[in-house]
Amino acid sequence: NFGRILPDWPWPVRVTTLGEFSITVNNQSLDLSRQSARPLQLLKFLISRARTPIPVSELIESLCPELDGEKGINNYKVTLSRLRKLIGKEAVIQNDNKLSLSRLHCWIDAWVVQGLVKRAQREEFWLGKQLNRSHQLLELSKGAFLLNDSDYWLVSYRDEIHKDYLSLLSAVTEGFVENEKFIEAVELGRKGVSIDDVNESIYISMMKAHQKLNQIEAAKNLYLQYQQLIKVRYSIEPSIAIKAVYQKFIDSQAEARH
């Protein structure tokens, strides 16, 4: 059910991680300033492993390396109990001495972005509500994954989510062009280049949208901006693909003069 990708579906637990960290349980937002640090850290660790059940031994070693043997095990049991009390027992699954979050009970924005990136590879993804809901999800996101956290085990997943978020944004921008929503494509594209100012696919979609809106100078300026950025930063020239889009503008202007 594609409607389940948005947090307004009646999820028992909703967690936002992109730009800000928040938890909503049964439609009640939790005051995280009043919560113990360990259960929240455990929740973040489970999220950062992208739905993969994690061995309890790895959790103990990563979250409380200073505690050995029984002390580590007891600390883990107390932390798990507090997390279940916080978000619900059914939201946290322990099976075969591995821990994970329930996909049936928990909505995690980062996980949804990753799922949509895979769906975006299918052509039917761009029909109707799918495109609009993906756009809504992108608009809900406020920034990088758990931006204010510095735990070492978050770094690689933060980079992974950043790439997936940009991939989805690029795909939705392209989808807007394909569905003749040119103004939306330009607006979303601007958000994209504010995050990654050398993302070629986003530039191409924006240039095409500007052309359809008869804003040829804006399209040309985008190309020149991109050309200058990659020349200064990487000492390279634009690809054949974006050059071809730019050349179409030049050719169309030449034809118009004649």
Tab-separated table of C-alpha atoms in Angstrom:
chain	number	residue	atom	x	y	z
A	1	ASN	CA	0.000	0.000	0.000
A	2	PHE	CA	1.739	3.119	-1.248
A	3	GLY	CA	-0.178	5.323	1.185
A	4	ARG	CA	1.851	3.808	4.008
A	5	ILE	CA	4.988	5.670	2.947
A	6	LEU	CA	3.791	8.882	4.583
A	7	PRO	CA	3.690	9.408	8.346
A	8	ASP	CA	0.003	10.390	8.327
A	9	TRP	CA	-0.851	6.688	7.956
A	10	PRO	CA	-1.873	5.461	11.446
A	11	TRP	CA	1.518	4.038	12.392
A	12	PRO	CA	1.877	3.111	16.084
A	13	VAL	CA	5.427	4.513	16.060
A	14	ARG	CA	6.784	7.261	13.816
A	15	VAL	CA	10.430	8.335	13.953
A	16	THR	CA	11.970	11.203	11.993
A	17	THR	CA	15.726	11.234	11.595
A	18	LEU	CA	16.382	13.489	8.593
A	19	GLY	CA	17.367	16.857	10.013
A	20	GLU	CA	15.698	16.396	13.350
A	21	PHE	CA	15.105	13.474	15.681
A	22	SER	CA	11.563	13.001	16.913
A	23	ILE	CA	9.401	10.114	18.097
A	24	THR	CA	5.622	9.892	17.975
A	25	VAL	CA	3.848	6.992	19.680
A	26	ASN	CA	0.123	6.536	19.085
A	27	ASN	CA	-0.070	10.100	17.762
A	28	GLN	CA	1.573	11.515	20.884
A	29	SER	CA	4.885	13.314	20.398
A	30	LEU	CA	7.455	12.335	23.014
A	31	ASP	CA	9.480	14.906	24.947
A	32	LEU	CA	12.932	13.496	24.254
A	33	SER	CA	14.617	15.875	26.695
A	34	ARG	CA	12.983	13.897	29.494
A	35	GLN	CA	14.071	10.476	28.223
A	36	SER	CA	17.116	8.458	29.235
A	37	ALA	CA	19.984	8.554	26.746
A	38	ARG	CA	20.619	4.791	26.489
A	39	PRO	CA	17.215	3.720	25.090
A	40	LEU	CA	17.348	6.497	22.494
A	41	GLN	CA	20.857	5.457	21.539
A	42	LEU	CA	19.682	1.862	21.127
A	43	LEU	CA	16.827	3.031	18.894
A	44	LYS	CA	19.200	5.072	16.730
A	45	PHE	CA	21.551	2.116	16.420
A	46	LEU	CA	18.719	-0.153	15.244
A	47	ILE	CA	17.628	2.461	12.690
A	48	SER	CA	21.173	2.931	11.403
A	49	ARG	CA	21.454	-0.755	10.526
A	50	ALA	CA	18.648	-0.436	7.965
A	51	ARG	CA	16.231	-3.174	9.082
A	52	THR	CA	18.955	-5.779	9.593
A	53	PRO	CA	18.511	-7.785	12.828
A	54	ILE	CA	21.543	-7.116	15.018
A	55	PRO	CA	23.178	-9.707	17.291
A	56	VAL	CA	22.823	-8.762	20.943
A	57	SER	CA	26.564	-9.229	21.417
A	58	GLU	CA	27.235	-6.554	18.791
A	59	LEU	CA	24.766	-4.176	20.442
A	60	ILE	CA	26.461	-4.554	23.807
A	61	GLU	CA	29.923	-4.080	22.329
A	62	SER	CA	28.891	-0.981	20.347
A	63	LEU	CA	26.684	0.779	22.899
A	64	CYS	CA	28.469	0.018	26.160
A	65	PRO	CA	32.031	-1.143	25.359
A	66	GLU	CA	33.187	-0.129	28.822
A	67	LEU	CA	31.063	-2.886	30.399
A	68	ASP	CA	32.217	-6.502	30.311
A	69	GLY	CA	30.411	-9.804	30.808
A	70	GLU	CA	27.353	-9.756	33.062
A	71	LYS	CA	27.495	-5.986	33.521
A	72	GLY	CA	27.153	-5.464	29.770
A	73	ILE	CA	24.335	-8.014	29.497
A	74	ASN	CA	22.421	-6.523	32.422
A	75	ASN	CA	22.838	-3.012	31.070
A	76	TYR	CA	21.503	-4.179	27.707
A	77	LYS	CA	18.456	-5.828	29.311
A	78	VAL	CA	17.606	-2.666	31.243
A	79	THR	CA	18.066	-0.515	28.123
A	80	LEU	CA	15.876	-2.816	26.009
A	81	SER	CA	13.171	-2.799	28.667
A	82	ARG	CA	13.186	1.011	28.749
A	83	LEU	CA	13.026	1.259	24.966
A	84	ARG	CA	10.049	-1.114	24.844
A	85	LYS	CA	8.357	0.897	27.549
A	86	LEU	CA	8.976	4.028	25.496
A	87	ILE	CA	7.735	2.898	22.053
A	88	GLY	CA	5.849	-0.325	22.801
A	89	LYS	CA	6.895	-3.922	23.318
A	90	GLU	CA	5.627	-5.018	19.900
A	91	ALA	CA	7.764	-2.373	18.143
A	92	VAL	CA	11.042	-4.048	19.158
A	93	ILE	CA	11.597	-7.671	18.148
A	94	GLN	CA	14.150	-9.992	19.721
A	95	ASN	CA	14.533	-13.318	17.939
A	96	ASP	CA	17.435	-15.802	17.892
A	97	ASN	CA	19.386	-13.436	20.115
A	98	LYS	CA	19.088	-10.672	17.514
A	99	LEU	CA	17.249	-7.364	17.830
A	100	SER	CA	15.336	-5.345	15.239
A	101	LEU	CA	12.477	-2.887	14.862
A	102	SER	CA	9.112	-4.106	13.611
A	103	ARG	CA	8.346	-2.967	10.078
A	104	LEU	CA	4.646	-3.392	10.832
A	105	HIS	CA	4.704	-0.981	13.752
A	106	CYS	CA	7.474	1.538	12.981
A	107	TRP	CA	7.631	4.236	10.318
A	108	ILE	CA	11.194	5.518	9.856
A	109	ASP	CA	11.702	8.333	7.339
A	110	ALA	CA	15.214	7.199	6.373
A	111	TRP	CA	13.997	3.671	5.658
A	112	VAL	CA	11.186	4.989	3.477
A	113	VAL	CA	13.616	7.046	1.398
A	114	GLN	CA	15.717	3.935	0.770
A	115	GLY	CA	12.655	1.926	-0.214
A	116	LEU	CA	11.498	4.612	-2.632
A	117	VAL	CA	14.886	4.764	-4.340
A	118	LYS	CA	14.417	1.102	-5.285
A	119	ARG	CA	10.849	1.695	-6.466
A	120	ALA	CA	11.948	4.665	-8.552
A	121	GLN	CA	13.818	2.296	-10.860
A	122	ARG	CA	10.472	0.984	-12.110
A	123	GLU	CA	8.618	2.979	-14.744
A	124	GLU	CA	5.193	2.558	-13.116
A	125	PHE	CA	6.544	4.350	-10.055
A	126	TRP	CA	5.865	7.673	-11.763
A	127	LEU	CA	2.148	7.204	-12.241
A	128	GLY	CA	-0.222	9.373	-10.212
A	129	LYS	CA	0.019	9.335	-6.441
A	130	GLN	CA	3.432	7.699	-6.245
A	131	LEU	CA	5.224	10.751	-7.609
A	132	ASN	CA	3.293	13.205	-5.456
A	133	ARG	CA	3.768	11.203	-2.265
A	134	SER	CA	7.474	10.868	-2.903
A	135	HIS	CA	7.616	14.632	-3.309
A	136	GLN	CA	5.743	15.072	-0.022
A	137	LEU	CA	8.264	12.865	1.738
A	138	LEU	CA	11.168	14.884	0.341
A	139	GLU	CA	9.524	18.080	1.569
A	140	LEU	CA	9.146	16.621	5.068
A	141	SER	CA	12.880	15.976	5.320
A	142	LYS	CA	14.838	18.758	6.991
A	143	GLY	CA	18.456	17.659	6.522
A	144	ALA	CA	21.069	14.982	7.127
A	145	PHE	CA	20.490	11.763	9.047
A	146	LEU	CA	20.715	12.383	12.822
A	147	LEU	CA	22.671	15.542	12.161
A	148	ASN	CA	23.405	16.295	15.822
A	149	ASP	CA	24.809	12.852	16.647
A	150	SER	CA	28.487	11.965	16.356
A	151	ASP	CA	28.589	8.236	17.208
A	152	TYR	CA	31.010	6.428	14.899
A	153	TRP	CA	28.465	3.790	13.915
A	154	LEU	CA	26.196	6.454	12.389
A	155	VAL	CA	28.664	7.864	9.887
A	156	SER	CA	28.492	5.279	7.105
A	157	TYR	CA	24.686	5.103	7.234
A	158	ARG	CA	24.480	8.916	7.211
A	159	ASP	CA	26.501	8.924	3.980
A	160	GLU	CA	24.336	6.154	2.530
A	161	ILE	CA	21.105	7.991	3.319
A	162	HIS	CA	22.505	11.227	1.903
A	163	LYS	CA	23.188	9.506	-1.424
A	164	ASP	CA	19.776	7.805	-1.443
A	165	TYR	CA	17.983	11.061	-0.594
A	166	LEU	CA	19.683	12.827	-3.504
A	167	SER	CA	18.929	9.875	-5.801
A	168	LEU	CA	15.247	10.082	-4.890
A	169	LEU	CA	15.192	13.861	-5.266
A	170	SER	CA	16.813	13.550	-8.675
A	171	ALA	CA	14.347	10.841	-9.724
A	172	VAL	CA	11.317	12.865	-8.590
A	173	THR	CA	12.621	15.973	-10.389
A	174	GLU	CA	12.976	13.920	-13.563
A	175	GLY	CA	9.513	12.459	-12.947
A	176	PHE	CA	8.017	15.937	-12.754
A	177	VAL	CA	9.542	16.768	-16.151
A	178	GLU	CA	8.192	13.541	-17.656
A	179	ASN	CA	4.745	14.345	-16.251
A	180	GLU	CA	4.915	17.949	-17.519
A	181	LYS	CA	5.033	19.458	-14.033
A	182	PHE	CA	7.758	21.871	-14.996
A	183	ILE	CA	7.366	24.450	-12.228
A	184	GLU	CA	7.518	21.701	-9.592
A	185	ALA	CA	10.618	20.288	-11.294
A	186	VAL	CA	12.400	23.638	-11.115
A	187	GLU	CA	11.456	24.223	-7.465
A	188	LEU	CA	12.544	20.747	-6.348
A	189	GLY	CA	15.671	20.973	-8.463
A	190	ARG	CA	16.678	24.155	-6.651
A	191	LYS	CA	16.447	22.298	-3.369
A	192	GLY	CA	18.575	19.540	-4.850
A	193	VAL	CA	21.409	21.778	-6.037
A	194	SER	CA	21.393	23.575	-2.686
A	195	ILE	CA	22.359	20.199	-1.189
A	196	ASP	CA	24.612	18.984	-3.994
A	197	ASP	CA	25.591	21.801	-6.342
A	198	VAL	CA	27.278	19.510	-8.883
A	199	ASN	CA	24.531	16.906	-9.316
A	200	GLU	CA	24.383	16.629	-13.094
A	201	SER	CA	21.090	14.757	-13.381
A	202	ILE	CA	19.283	17.439	-11.377
A	203	TYR	CA	20.754	20.169	-13.591
A	204	ILE	CA	19.597	18.332	-16.707
A	205	SER	CA	16.031	18.000	-15.411
A	206	MET	CA	15.926	21.659	-14.405
A	207	MET	CA	17.293	22.753	-17.787
A	208	LYS	CA	14.626	20.720	-19.593
A	209	ALA	CA	11.916	22.183	-17.357
A	210	HIS	CA	13.093	25.742	-18.002
A	211	GLN	CA	13.072	25.044	-21.726
A	212	LYS	CA	9.475	23.815	-21.591
A	213	LEU	CA	8.574	26.955	-19.665
A	214	ASN	CA	10.226	28.976	-22.451
A	215	GLN	CA	12.897	30.185	-20.027
A	216	ILE	CA	15.853	29.527	-22.301
A	217	GLU	CA	18.210	31.999	-20.650
A	218	ALA	CA	17.567	30.421	-17.248
A	219	ALA	CA	18.347	26.996	-18.720
A	220	LYS	CA	21.565	28.273	-20.317
A	221	ASN	CA	22.642	29.968	-17.081
A	222	LEU	CA	22.188	26.701	-15.201
A	223	TYR	CA	24.521	24.965	-17.637
A	224	LEU	CA	27.128	27.703	-17.358
A	225	GLN	CA	26.879	27.577	-13.559
A	226	TYR	CA	27.416	23.819	-13.576
A	227	GLN	CA	30.248	24.085	-16.098
A	228	GLN	CA	32.061	26.641	-13.973
A	229	LEU	CA	31.614	24.695	-10.726
A	230	ILE	CA	33.051	21.425	-11.997
A	231	LYS	CA	35.880	23.215	-13.808
A	232	VAL	CA	36.984	25.045	-10.664
A	233	ARG	CA	36.414	22.149	-8.292
A	234	TYR	CA	37.475	19.134	-10.334
A	235	SER	CA	39.182	20.543	-13.461
A	236	ILE	CA	36.816	18.589	-15.736
A	237	GLU	CA	34.348	19.401	-18.499
A	238	PRO	CA	30.595	18.642	-18.500
A	239	SER	CA	29.525	15.240	-19.793
A	240	ILE	CA	28.261	14.567	-23.298
A	241	ALA	CA	24.718	14.182	-21.916
A	242	ILE	CA	24.398	17.653	-20.415
A	243	LYS	CA	26.287	19.218	-23.321
A	244	ALA	CA	23.694	17.722	-25.690
A	245	VAL	CA	20.846	19.307	-23.711
A	246	TYR	CA	22.637	22.654	-23.773
A	247	GLN	CA	23.342	22.398	-27.495
A	248	LYS	CA	19.620	21.935	-28.175
A	249	PHE	CA	18.993	25.322	-26.595
A	250	ILE	CA	21.672	26.924	-28.765
A	251	ASP	CA	20.300	25.276	-31.908
A	252	SER	CA	16.704	26.245	-31.118
A	253	GLN	CA	17.715	29.867	-30.592
A	254	ALA	CA	19.627	29.873	-33.871
A	255	GLU	CA	16.610	28.488	-35.715
A	256	ALA	CA	14.349	31.096	-34.106
A	257	ARG	CA	16.543	33.903	-35.440
A	258	HIS	CA	16.157	32.575	-38.973
